[in-house]
Coordinates of C-alpha atoms in Angstrom, one line a residue:
Chain A
M1 CA 122.2 158.8 28.2
S2 CA 121.1 160.2 31.5
R3 CA 124.3 158.7 33.0
F4 CA 126.2 161.3 31.0
M5 CA 123.9 164.1 32.1
Q6 CA 124.4 163.4 35.8
P7 CA 127.9 162.1 36.2
S8 CA 128.8 160.6 39.5
L9 CA 131.7 161.9 41.6
G10 CA 133.9 159.1 40.4
Q11 CA 133.2 159.9 36.8
L12 CA 133.9 163.6 37.5
A13 CA 137.3 162.7 39.1
S14 CA 138.2 160.4 36.2
G15 CA 137.3 163.0 33.7
L16 CA 139.4 165.6 35.5
L17 CA 142.3 163.3 35.8
L18 CA 142.2 162.5 32.1
V19 CA 142.0 166.2 31.2
L20 CA 145.1 166.8 33.4
V21 CA 147.0 163.9 31.6
G22 CA 145.9 165.4 28.3
L23 CA 147.3 168.8 29.3
A24 CA 150.5 167.1 30.6
A25 CA 150.9 165.4 27.3
L26 CA 150.3 168.5 25.2
V27 CA 151.8 171.4 27.1
P28 CA 154.1 169.9 29.8
D29 CA 156.3 173.1 29.8
L30 CA 153.4 175.3 30.8
L31 CA 152.7 173.0 33.9
V32 CA 156.2 172.3 35.2
G33 CA 158.7 174.1 32.9
P34 CA 161.1 172.4 30.5
I35 CA 162.1 168.8 31.2
E36 CA 165.0 168.4 33.7
T37 CA 168.1 166.6 32.5
I38 CA 171.2 165.5 34.4
V39 CA 172.7 168.9 33.5
T40 CA 169.7 171.0 34.6
A41 CA 168.7 168.9 37.6
T42 CA 167.7 171.2 40.4
G43 CA 167.8 169.1 43.6
I44 CA 169.9 166.9 45.8
P45 CA 169.8 163.2 44.5
M46 CA 167.2 160.9 46.1
S47 CA 165.8 163.5 48.4
P48 CA 162.3 162.9 49.8
P49 CA 159.4 165.3 49.1
S50 CA 160.0 168.8 50.3
A51 CA 158.7 172.4 49.6
D52 CA 161.1 172.8 46.7
H53 CA 160.4 169.3 45.2
W54 CA 156.9 168.3 46.1
L55 CA 157.4 164.7 45.0
G56 CA 161.1 164.4 45.7
T57 CA 164.0 163.8 43.4
D58 CA 165.6 160.9 41.5
E59 CA 169.1 159.5 41.6
V60 CA 170.6 162.5 39.8
G61 CA 168.5 165.1 41.5
R62 CA 165.8 165.6 38.9
D63 CA 162.4 166.7 40.1
I64 CA 160.0 163.7 40.1
L65 CA 156.9 165.9 39.4
N66 CA 158.7 167.4 36.4
L67 CA 159.6 164.0 35.0
T68 CA 156.2 162.5 35.7
V69 CA 154.4 165.3 33.8
H70 CA 156.8 165.1 30.9
S71 CA 156.4 161.3 30.7
A72 CA 152.7 161.6 30.0
R73 CA 153.4 162.5 26.4
I74 CA 155.2 159.3 25.3
T75 CA 153.0 157.0 27.3
M76 CA 149.8 158.5 25.9
L77 CA 151.2 158.9 22.4
V78 CA 152.1 155.3 22.1
A79 CA 148.9 154.2 23.7
L80 CA 146.7 156.3 21.5
L81 CA 148.5 155.5 18.2
A82 CA 148.5 151.8 19.0
S83 CA 144.8 151.8 20.0
A84 CA 143.9 153.8 16.8
L85 CA 145.7 151.2 14.7
S86 CA 143.9 148.4 16.6
M87 CA 140.5 150.1 16.3
V88 CA 140.8 150.6 12.5
L89 CA 142.0 147.0 11.9
G90 CA 139.5 145.4 14.3
T91 CA 136.6 147.4 13.0
A92 CA 137.4 146.8 9.4
V93 CA 137.9 143.1 9.8
G94 CA 134.9 142.7 12.1
V95 CA 132.5 144.6 9.9
V96 CA 133.6 142.9 6.6
A97 CA 133.6 139.4 8.2
G98 CA 130.2 139.9 9.8
Y99 CA 128.7 141.5 6.7
A100 CA 130.2 139.2 4.0
R101 CA 130.0 135.9 6.0
G102 CA 130.9 132.7 4.3
A103 CA 134.5 131.8 3.4
A104 CA 135.9 135.3 3.9
D105 CA 134.4 135.4 7.4
M106 CA 135.9 132.0 8.3
L107 CA 139.3 132.9 7.1
M108 CA 139.4 136.2 8.9
M109 CA 138.2 134.7 12.1
R110 CA 140.9 132.0 11.9
V111 CA 143.5 134.8 11.5
A112 CA 141.9 136.6 14.4
D113 CA 142.1 133.5 16.6
F114 CA 145.8 133.4 15.9
F115 CA 146.3 136.9 17.1
L116 CA 144.0 136.4 20.0
V117 CA 146.4 133.8 21.5
M118 CA 149.6 135.6 20.4
P119 CA 151.0 137.3 23.5
A120 CA 151.6 141.0 22.5
F121 CA 154.2 141.5 25.1
I122 CA 156.4 138.6 24.1
L123 CA 156.2 139.6 20.4
A124 CA 157.2 143.1 21.3
L125 CA 160.0 141.8 23.5
V126 CA 161.5 139.9 20.5
L127 CA 160.9 142.6 17.9
A128 CA 162.1 145.6 19.8
P129 CA 165.8 144.7 20.0
L130 CA 165.7 143.8 16.3
A131 CA 164.2 147.2 15.5
I132 CA 167.0 148.9 17.5
E133 CA 169.5 146.8 15.5
I134 CA 167.9 147.8 12.2
G135 CA 167.2 151.5 13.1
G136 CA 170.3 152.0 15.2
E137 CA 170.4 153.1 18.8
Q138 CA 170.1 156.8 17.8
G139 CA 168.2 156.3 14.5
T140 CA 164.6 157.2 13.9
I141 CA 161.9 155.6 11.7
L142 CA 159.3 158.1 10.5
G143 CA 160.5 160.4 13.2
F144 CA 160.0 157.8 15.9
R145 CA 162.6 156.0 17.9
P146 CA 162.6 152.4 16.6
T147 CA 161.4 150.9 20.0
L148 CA 158.4 153.3 20.2
L149 CA 157.4 152.4 16.6
V150 CA 157.7 148.7 17.4
T151 CA 155.6 149.1 20.5
V152 CA 152.9 151.0 18.6
V153 CA 152.8 148.5 15.7
V154 CA 153.1 145.3 17.9
I155 CA 150.3 146.5 20.3
G156 CA 148.2 147.6 17.4
V157 CA 148.7 144.4 15.4
T158 CA 148.2 142.0 18.3
S159 CA 145.2 143.6 20.0
W160 CA 142.7 144.1 17.1
A161 CA 141.4 140.5 17.2
G162 CA 139.2 141.1 20.3
T163 CA 137.6 144.1 18.7
A164 CA 137.1 142.3 15.5
R165 CA 135.3 139.5 17.2
I166 CA 132.9 141.8 19.1
V167 CA 132.3 144.0 16.1
R168 CA 131.6 140.9 13.9
S169 CA 129.0 139.4 16.3
Q170 CA 127.3 142.8 16.5
T171 CA 127.4 143.2 12.7
L172 CA 125.9 139.7 12.3
S173 CA 122.9 140.8 14.3
L174 CA 122.6 144.3 12.7
R175 CA 122.6 143.0 9.1
T176 CA 119.3 141.2 9.6
R177 CA 117.5 144.2 11.2
P178 CA 114.6 145.6 9.2
F179 CA 116.3 149.0 8.5
V180 CA 119.2 147.2 6.8
D181 CA 116.7 145.1 4.8
R182 CA 114.8 148.3 3.8
A183 CA 118.0 150.0 2.7
R184 CA 118.9 146.9 0.6
V185 CA 115.4 146.8 -1.0
I186 CA 115.6 150.4 -2.2
G187 CA 118.9 149.5 -3.8
A188 CA 121.6 150.8 -1.5
S189 CA 125.1 149.6 -2.3
H190 CA 127.1 147.4 0.2
K191 CA 129.4 150.3 0.9
R192 CA 126.4 152.6 1.6
I193 CA 124.8 150.1 3.9
I194 CA 128.1 149.5 5.8
F195 CA 129.0 153.1 6.3
L196 CA 125.5 154.6 6.7
H197 CA 123.6 151.9 8.5
I198 CA 125.9 149.5 10.2
L199 CA 128.9 151.5 11.4
P200 CA 126.9 154.3 13.1
N201 CA 125.3 151.6 15.2
L202 CA 128.6 150.2 16.3
V203 CA 130.1 153.5 17.4
S204 CA 129.6 153.2 21.2
L205 CA 130.7 149.6 21.2
I206 CA 133.9 150.4 19.3
I207 CA 134.6 153.4 21.6
A208 CA 134.1 151.3 24.8
N209 CA 136.3 148.6 23.4
T210 CA 139.0 151.0 22.2
I211 CA 139.3 152.6 25.6
L212 CA 140.1 149.1 27.0
T213 CA 142.7 148.8 24.2
I214 CA 144.3 152.0 25.4
V215 CA 144.6 150.5 28.9
A216 CA 146.3 147.4 27.5
A217 CA 148.6 149.6 25.5
I218 CA 149.6 151.7 28.5
W219 CA 150.3 148.5 30.4
I220 CA 152.4 146.9 27.7
E221 CA 154.3 150.2 27.0
S222 CA 155.1 150.5 30.7
A223 CA 156.3 146.8 30.9
L224 CA 158.5 147.2 27.9
S225 CA 160.0 150.4 29.1
F226 CA 160.5 148.9 32.5
I227 CA 162.8 146.1 31.2
G228 CA 164.8 148.7 29.4
L229 CA 163.3 149.1 25.9
G230 CA 162.2 152.7 26.5
D231 CA 163.9 155.8 25.3
P232 CA 166.1 157.4 28.0
F233 CA 165.8 160.8 26.4
Q234 CA 162.0 160.8 26.0
P235 CA 160.8 159.2 29.3
S236 CA 157.5 157.4 29.8
W237 CA 156.1 156.3 33.2
G238 CA 157.6 152.9 32.6
T239 CA 161.0 154.4 31.8
M240 CA 160.9 156.2 35.1
L241 CA 160.2 153.0 36.9
F242 CA 163.0 151.4 35.0
N243 CA 165.4 154.1 36.2
A244 CA 164.0 153.7 39.8
Q245 CA 164.7 150.0 39.6
Q246 CA 168.2 150.5 38.2
A247 CA 168.9 153.0 41.0
G248 CA 167.7 150.5 43.6
A249 CA 165.0 152.9 44.7
A250 CA 162.8 150.2 46.2
G251 CA 165.7 148.8 48.2
V252 CA 166.6 152.1 49.8
G253 CA 163.0 153.0 50.5
A254 CA 162.7 155.9 48.0
W255 CA 158.9 155.5 48.0
W256 CA 158.3 158.9 46.3
Y257 CA 160.3 157.7 43.2
V258 CA 158.4 154.5 42.9
F259 CA 154.9 155.6 44.0
T260 CA 154.6 158.7 41.8
P261 CA 154.8 157.2 38.2
G262 CA 153.2 153.9 39.3
L263 CA 150.2 155.6 41.0
T264 CA 149.8 157.8 38.0
I265 CA 149.5 154.7 35.8
V266 CA 147.0 153.1 38.1
L267 CA 144.8 156.2 38.3
V268 CA 144.8 156.7 34.6
V269 CA 144.0 153.1 34.0
V270 CA 141.1 153.1 36.5
S271 CA 139.8 156.4 35.1
L272 CA 139.8 154.9 31.6
Y273 CA 137.9 151.8 32.9
S274 CA 135.3 154.0 34.5
L275 CA 135.0 155.9 31.2
S276 CA 134.6 152.7 29.2
H277 CA 132.1 151.5 31.7
S278 CA 130.0 154.7 31.3
V279 CA 130.1 154.4 27.5
A280 CA 129.0 150.7 27.8
L281 CA 126.2 151.8 30.1
G282 CA 125.1 154.4 27.6
L283 CA 125.2 151.7 25.0
G284 CA 123.0 149.5 27.2
S285 CA 120.4 152.2 27.7
Q286 CA 120.3 152.9 23.9
R287 CA 119.7 149.2 23.3
R288 CA 116.9 149.1 25.8
R289 CA 115.2 152.0 24.2
A290 CA 115.5 150.4 20.8
A291 CA 114.0 147.2 22.0
Chain B
M1 CA 135.2 115.7 16.2
L2 CA 135.6 118.9 18.1
I3 CA 138.8 117.6 19.6
V4 CA 140.3 116.9 16.2
R5 CA 139.3 120.4 15.0
K6 CA 140.9 122.0 18.1
L7 CA 144.0 120.0 17.7
A8 CA 144.3 120.9 14.1
G9 CA 143.7 124.5 14.9
A10 CA 146.4 124.5 17.6
G11 CA 148.8 122.7 15.3
L12 CA 148.3 125.3 12.6
T13 CA 148.9 128.1 15.0
I14 CA 152.1 126.5 16.3
F15 CA 153.3 126.1 12.7
V16 CA 152.6 129.8 12.0
I17 CA 154.6 130.7 15.2
V18 CA 157.5 128.6 14.0
M19 CA 157.4 130.3 10.6
L20 CA 157.2 133.7 12.3
G21 CA 160.3 132.7 14.3
F22 CA 162.1 132.0 11.1
F23 CA 161.2 135.3 9.4
I24 CA 161.8 137.5 12.5
F25 CA 165.3 136.1 13.0
R26 CA 166.5 135.2 9.5
A27 CA 164.9 137.6 7.2
M28 CA 165.8 140.8 9.0
P29 CA 168.4 143.2 7.4
G30 CA 172.0 142.7 8.5
D31 CA 174.2 139.6 8.2
P32 CA 173.1 136.6 10.2
E33 CA 176.7 135.6 10.5
R34 CA 177.5 138.9 12.2
M35 CA 174.8 138.0 14.7
L36 CA 176.3 134.6 15.1
I37 CA 179.8 135.7 15.9
G38 CA 178.9 139.0 17.5
S39 CA 181.2 141.9 17.1
A40 CA 184.4 139.9 17.6
K41 CA 187.4 141.6 15.9
G42 CA 189.9 139.8 13.7
V43 CA 187.5 137.6 11.9
T44 CA 189.2 136.4 8.6
P45 CA 187.2 135.8 5.4
E46 CA 188.0 132.1 5.7
M47 CA 186.4 131.9 9.1
L48 CA 183.4 133.7 7.8
T49 CA 183.0 131.1 4.9
Q50 CA 183.4 128.3 7.4
I51 CA 180.7 129.7 9.7
R52 CA 178.4 130.3 6.7
A53 CA 178.8 126.7 5.7
R54 CA 178.3 125.4 9.2
W55 CA 175.0 127.2 9.7
G56 CA 173.9 126.6 6.1
L57 CA 173.9 130.3 5.4
D58 CA 175.6 129.7 2.0
R59 CA 172.5 128.0 0.7
P60 CA 169.3 129.9 -0.4
L61 CA 167.0 131.2 2.2
F62 CA 164.1 129.2 0.8
P63 CA 163.7 126.3 0.8
D64 CA 167.1 125.0 2.0
Q65 CA 167.5 127.2 5.1
F66 CA 163.9 127.0 6.0
I67 CA 163.8 123.2 5.9
S68 CA 167.0 122.8 7.9
Y69 CA 165.5 125.3 10.4
L70 CA 162.3 123.3 10.7
L71 CA 164.3 120.1 11.2
S72 CA 166.4 121.6 14.0
V73 CA 163.4 123.2 15.7
A74 CA 161.7 119.8 15.6
R75 CA 164.8 118.3 17.2
G76 CA 164.7 121.0 19.9
D77 CA 168.0 122.3 18.6
F78 CA 168.1 126.1 18.8
G79 CA 171.8 126.5 18.3
Y80 CA 174.3 128.1 20.6
S81 CA 173.8 131.1 22.9
F82 CA 175.8 134.3 22.0
K83 CA 176.1 135.4 25.6
F84 CA 177.0 132.2 27.3
R85 CA 179.6 131.1 24.8
G86 CA 179.7 127.4 24.0
A87 CA 176.5 126.6 25.8
T88 CA 173.6 125.4 23.8
V89 CA 170.4 127.3 24.0
L90 CA 168.7 124.4 25.7
D91 CA 171.4 124.2 28.3
V92 CA 170.9 127.9 29.1
I93 CA 167.1 127.7 29.2
G94 CA 166.8 124.3 31.0
P95 CA 167.6 125.3 34.6
R96 CA 165.4 128.4 34.2
V97 CA 162.1 126.6 33.6
M98 CA 161.4 125.3 37.1
P99 CA 161.7 128.7 39.0
T100 CA 159.2 130.3 36.5
L101 CA 156.8 127.3 36.7
L102 CA 156.9 127.5 40.5
L103 CA 156.4 131.3 40.6
V104 CA 153.6 131.4 38.1
G105 CA 152.0 128.1 39.3
I106 CA 151.8 128.8 43.0
A107 CA 150.7 132.3 42.4
Q108 CA 148.0 131.2 40.0
V109 CA 146.6 128.7 42.5
I110 CA 146.4 131.3 45.2
A111 CA 145.0 133.9 42.8
I112 CA 142.3 131.6 41.5
A113 CA 141.2 130.5 45.0
A114 CA 141.2 134.0 46.5
G115 CA 139.8 135.7 43.4
L116 CA 136.9 133.3 43.0
W117 CA 136.0 133.5 46.7
I118 CA 136.1 137.3 46.8
G119 CA 134.2 137.6 43.5
A120 CA 131.5 135.1 44.5
C121 CA 130.9 136.8 47.8
A122 CA 130.9 140.3 46.2
G123 CA 128.6 139.2 43.4
W124 CA 126.2 137.4 45.7
R125 CA 125.4 140.7 47.6
P126 CA 126.1 143.5 45.1
G127 CA 126.3 146.9 46.7
S128 CA 127.2 145.5 50.1
V129 CA 130.2 146.9 52.0
F130 CA 132.2 143.7 51.1
D131 CA 131.3 144.1 47.5
R132 CA 132.3 147.8 47.3
L133 CA 135.5 147.3 49.1
G134 CA 136.4 144.1 47.3
S135 CA 135.5 145.5 43.9
S136 CA 137.6 148.7 44.4
L137 CA 140.6 146.7 45.6
A138 CA 140.2 144.3 42.8
L139 CA 140.0 147.1 40.2
G140 CA 143.1 148.7 41.8
A141 CA 145.0 145.4 41.6
Y142 CA 143.9 144.9 38.1
G143 CA 144.9 148.4 37.0
M144 CA 148.4 148.4 38.4
P145 CA 151.4 147.1 36.4
T146 CA 152.5 143.9 38.1
F147 CA 156.1 144.9 38.3
W148 CA 155.1 148.1 40.1
L149 CA 153.2 146.2 42.7
G150 CA 156.4 144.2 43.2
M151 CA 158.4 147.4 43.8
V152 CA 155.7 148.7 46.2
L153 CA 155.7 145.4 48.2
L154 CA 159.5 145.6 48.3
I155 CA 159.4 149.1 49.8
V156 CA 156.8 148.3 52.4
F157 CA 157.8 144.8 53.5
A158 CA 161.6 144.7 52.8
S159 CA 162.7 148.3 53.2
W160 CA 160.3 149.6 55.8
L161 CA 159.2 146.6 57.8
R162 CA 162.3 144.5 57.1
W163 CA 160.2 141.3 57.1
F164 CA 161.8 140.0 53.9
P165 CA 165.2 140.5 52.2
V166 CA 165.5 143.0 49.4
T167 CA 167.5 140.6 47.3
G168 CA 165.8 137.8 45.5
L169 CA 167.3 134.5 44.6
A170 CA 169.9 136.1 42.4
N171 CA 173.0 134.7 44.1
F172 CA 171.4 131.3 44.4
G173 CA 174.1 128.8 45.3
N174 CA 176.9 131.4 45.6
D175 CA 175.6 132.8 48.8
D176 CA 176.0 130.7 52.0
S177 CA 172.9 132.0 53.7
I178 CA 170.8 130.4 51.0
G179 CA 170.6 126.7 50.6
E180 CA 168.3 126.3 53.5
W181 CA 164.7 125.8 52.6
S182 CA 163.5 128.4 55.1
E183 CA 165.7 131.0 53.4
I184 CA 164.4 130.1 49.9
I185 CA 160.8 130.3 51.1
R186 CA 161.5 133.6 52.8
R187 CA 162.8 135.1 49.6
S188 CA 160.0 133.6 47.5
V189 CA 157.1 135.2 49.5
L190 CA 157.2 138.7 47.9
P191 CA 157.6 137.6 44.3
I192 CA 154.8 135.0 44.6
A193 CA 152.6 137.5 46.5
T194 CA 153.1 140.0 43.7
V195 CA 152.0 137.8 40.9
A196 CA 149.2 136.4 43.0
I197 CA 147.7 139.7 44.1
A198 CA 147.9 141.1 40.5
Q199 CA 146.0 138.1 39.2
T200 CA 143.5 138.0 42.0
G201 CA 142.0 141.3 41.1
Q202 CA 141.1 140.0 37.6
Y203 CA 139.6 136.8 38.8
A204 CA 137.6 138.6 41.4
L205 CA 136.2 141.1 39.0
L206 CA 135.2 138.5 36.5
M207 CA 133.7 136.1 39.0
R208 CA 131.6 138.9 40.5
A209 CA 130.3 139.8 37.1
A210 CA 129.5 136.2 36.3
V211 CA 127.7 135.6 39.6
V212 CA 125.7 138.8 39.2
E213 CA 124.7 137.7 35.7
V214 CA 123.8 134.1 36.7
S215 CA 121.8 135.2 39.7
K216 CA 119.3 136.8 37.4
E217 CA 118.5 133.4 35.8
D218 CA 115.2 131.7 36.5
F219 CA 116.7 128.6 38.0
V220 CA 118.2 130.6 40.8
T221 CA 114.8 132.1 41.7
T222 CA 113.4 128.6 41.6
A223 CA 116.1 127.3 43.9
R224 CA 115.5 130.1 46.4
A225 CA 111.7 129.6 46.1
K226 CA 112.2 126.0 47.0
G227 CA 113.7 127.2 50.2
I228 CA 117.3 126.3 49.6
G229 CA 119.7 128.3 51.8
S230 CA 121.7 131.2 50.5
N231 CA 125.0 129.4 50.8
A232 CA 123.8 126.3 49.1
V233 CA 122.4 128.3 46.2
L234 CA 125.7 130.1 45.8
R235 CA 127.7 126.9 45.9
R236 CA 125.5 124.5 43.9
H237 CA 123.8 126.8 41.4
L238 CA 125.8 129.9 40.9
V239 CA 129.4 128.9 41.1
P240 CA 129.3 126.0 38.7
N241 CA 127.6 128.2 36.1
A242 CA 130.0 131.0 36.6
R243 CA 133.0 128.7 36.1
L244 CA 132.9 129.0 32.3
P245 CA 134.0 132.6 31.8
I246 CA 136.8 132.0 34.4
V247 CA 138.3 129.1 32.3
T248 CA 138.3 131.4 29.3
L249 CA 140.0 134.1 31.2
I250 CA 142.7 131.9 32.6
S251 CA 143.6 130.7 29.1
L252 CA 143.3 134.1 27.4
N253 CA 145.3 135.8 30.0
L254 CA 148.3 133.6 29.8
G255 CA 150.0 136.2 27.7
F256 CA 149.5 138.8 30.4
I257 CA 150.6 136.3 33.1
V258 CA 153.8 135.7 31.2
A259 CA 154.4 139.4 30.7
G260 CA 153.7 139.9 34.5
A261 CA 156.1 137.1 35.3
V262 CA 158.9 138.5 33.1
T263 CA 158.8 141.9 34.7
V264 CA 158.3 140.6 38.3
E265 CA 161.3 138.3 37.8
A266 CA 163.3 141.4 36.8
V267 CA 162.2 143.2 39.9
F268 CA 163.1 140.4 42.3
S269 CA 166.1 138.9 40.3
W270 CA 164.1 135.6 40.3
P271 CA 166.3 133.2 38.2
G272 CA 163.6 132.1 35.8
L273 CA 162.7 132.4 32.1
G274 CA 161.6 136.0 32.5
L275 CA 164.9 137.2 33.9
L276 CA 166.6 135.2 31.2
T277 CA 164.5 137.0 28.6
V278 CA 165.6 140.4 29.9
E279 CA 169.2 139.2 30.1
A280 CA 169.1 137.8 26.5
M281 CA 167.4 141.0 25.3
R282 CA 170.1 143.2 26.8
A283 CA 172.9 141.0 25.4
R284 CA 171.1 140.8 22.0
D285 CA 171.4 137.0 22.4
Y286 CA 169.1 136.2 19.5
P287 CA 169.2 132.3 19.6
V288 CA 168.1 132.3 23.2
L289 CA 165.5 135.0 22.5
Q290 CA 164.2 133.0 19.6
A291 CA 163.8 129.9 21.7
L292 CA 162.1 131.8 24.5
F293 CA 159.7 133.4 22.0
M294 CA 158.8 129.9 20.8
I295 CA 158.4 128.5 24.4
F296 CA 156.1 131.3 25.5
A297 CA 154.1 131.4 22.3
V298 CA 153.6 127.7 22.0
S299 CA 152.7 127.2 25.7
T300 CA 150.1 130.0 25.3
V301 CA 148.6 128.1 22.4
L302 CA 148.6 124.8 24.2
V303 CA 147.0 126.2 27.4
N304 CA 144.3 127.8 25.2
M305 CA 143.7 124.5 23.6
V306 CA 143.4 122.7 26.9
A307 CA 141.0 125.4 28.1
D308 CA 138.9 125.0 25.0
L309 CA 138.7 121.3 25.6
L310 CA 138.0 121.8 29.3
Y311 CA 135.2 124.2 28.3
T312 CA 133.4 121.4 26.4
Q313 CA 133.7 119.2 29.5
L314 CA 132.3 121.9 31.8
D315 CA 129.5 123.0 29.4
P316 CA 127.9 120.3 27.4
R317 CA 126.1 122.9 25.3
V318 CA 129.4 123.9 23.5
S319 CA 130.1 120.5 22.0
R320 CA 126.7 120.3 20.4

């Protein structure tokens, strides 16, 4: 825990960056004003960084900084929802399989193995156009654009297996600990044992693992948007890179257009890694003390 | 015994994937025949009936359609492409296989060699300058989307330095300047480098962690106490023991490798399966998309199975 009390410079920077991304996702208008569209674009197309446009403009003259800040919302929303789905599924399956053991355990792990090898990106690639077909280009499902919903569901449904495996192995070890035995002896129900004695001991493990799922989700969302499955009206960082690619930004050397959203993704991902690492370290020191 | 179990497991998984293919593409809302003929105008009811009969769509979904679907998949018959009219799906996919295998294969070999070397050296002396630099670079490479790395390399090496052309192999065959091997190689450097660098980071990070972990083992201390030189300990005692997690990573990451290849092919117009996937997706070419989904998913399962079997060869403890 002392790691949390005295954070390193890197951890401070990561934390600051994640706070900034959170602000960008929640109140982008306060930071850079309303999102610029083709109509409200304020600059000359494809101009390099200047005093007016710190990070340059895109092919229709929109401010890159403005777009990057506004793109945080979709990227983070998709990543967080998908990871939440994955966390709930993975934890539930892992705890139940590890606690119940036997046939239920075997069946669940067999299913988990299937999803472990199922490439999320490929599944999303196939499902997304179908979702657009069903929901319509302009339609929404539960207030979501169909592709966004597909991204969330596919990432969530294909990424829980890793969490389930880790949670299961930890549950297997926890259920034989003396404090669980004691609870069972005094007549605690299975539900009580799982929620009061096993789950609290899994929290840091689950958090560390979920942060890694967020990273994977950001990655898949960006890749899907990059090949044109994003929403042009609600950009994400991947959509920006898709636009940059369509406009031939790399070929004409418009580095500001390519570097800004990409570096943002890299910095966010590395910060999340660092955060996950800190949580895992905290977990390690807890274990050592318990031993 | 283990081999039989692994084969059975992989067979089951492949069956589930095939079933999934059926449900995704047949059981969705909307008429399959509309998907088959696209949005062509002037389709008479007679033509519709004819098409329905030809594709077996007039029979019940289950079991008739399902069985005929299984039979055609077993024959490798995925029907006809929507986009490239008249061409069978296999004709469309066939010529795209080799470019992707070359791109991913060469890049993997480079990435594994470089990644293992960087990781082993970094893990051997944790905290050294090499370790700190190598680990940061590896984490950076790991964290960046592969396609973005491709765009950055394009800007630096094609747009600024002009060492390589901006165009990929898109106009392959139509363009007179291509056809020479040197030109093909020149255009292949950036795509291959992109996939290789992106993968190197991951291998380096894992190899470093594995070496750090193994060097805490007693047999390493013993080896050093016996007076075996640093290099020999690293080569004979650490690396062989650190191989195991790497094999797992290679197999588990195939999904990500495929995803990386799809997007990188889109960046460089590399005429492989990835670019075809993007084209098929934009054209809503479902038969092609369905076949690609099967190819990617089944190859992932097969690679995983091979890795599992290899694992038992590398580590005799597993088979016990």
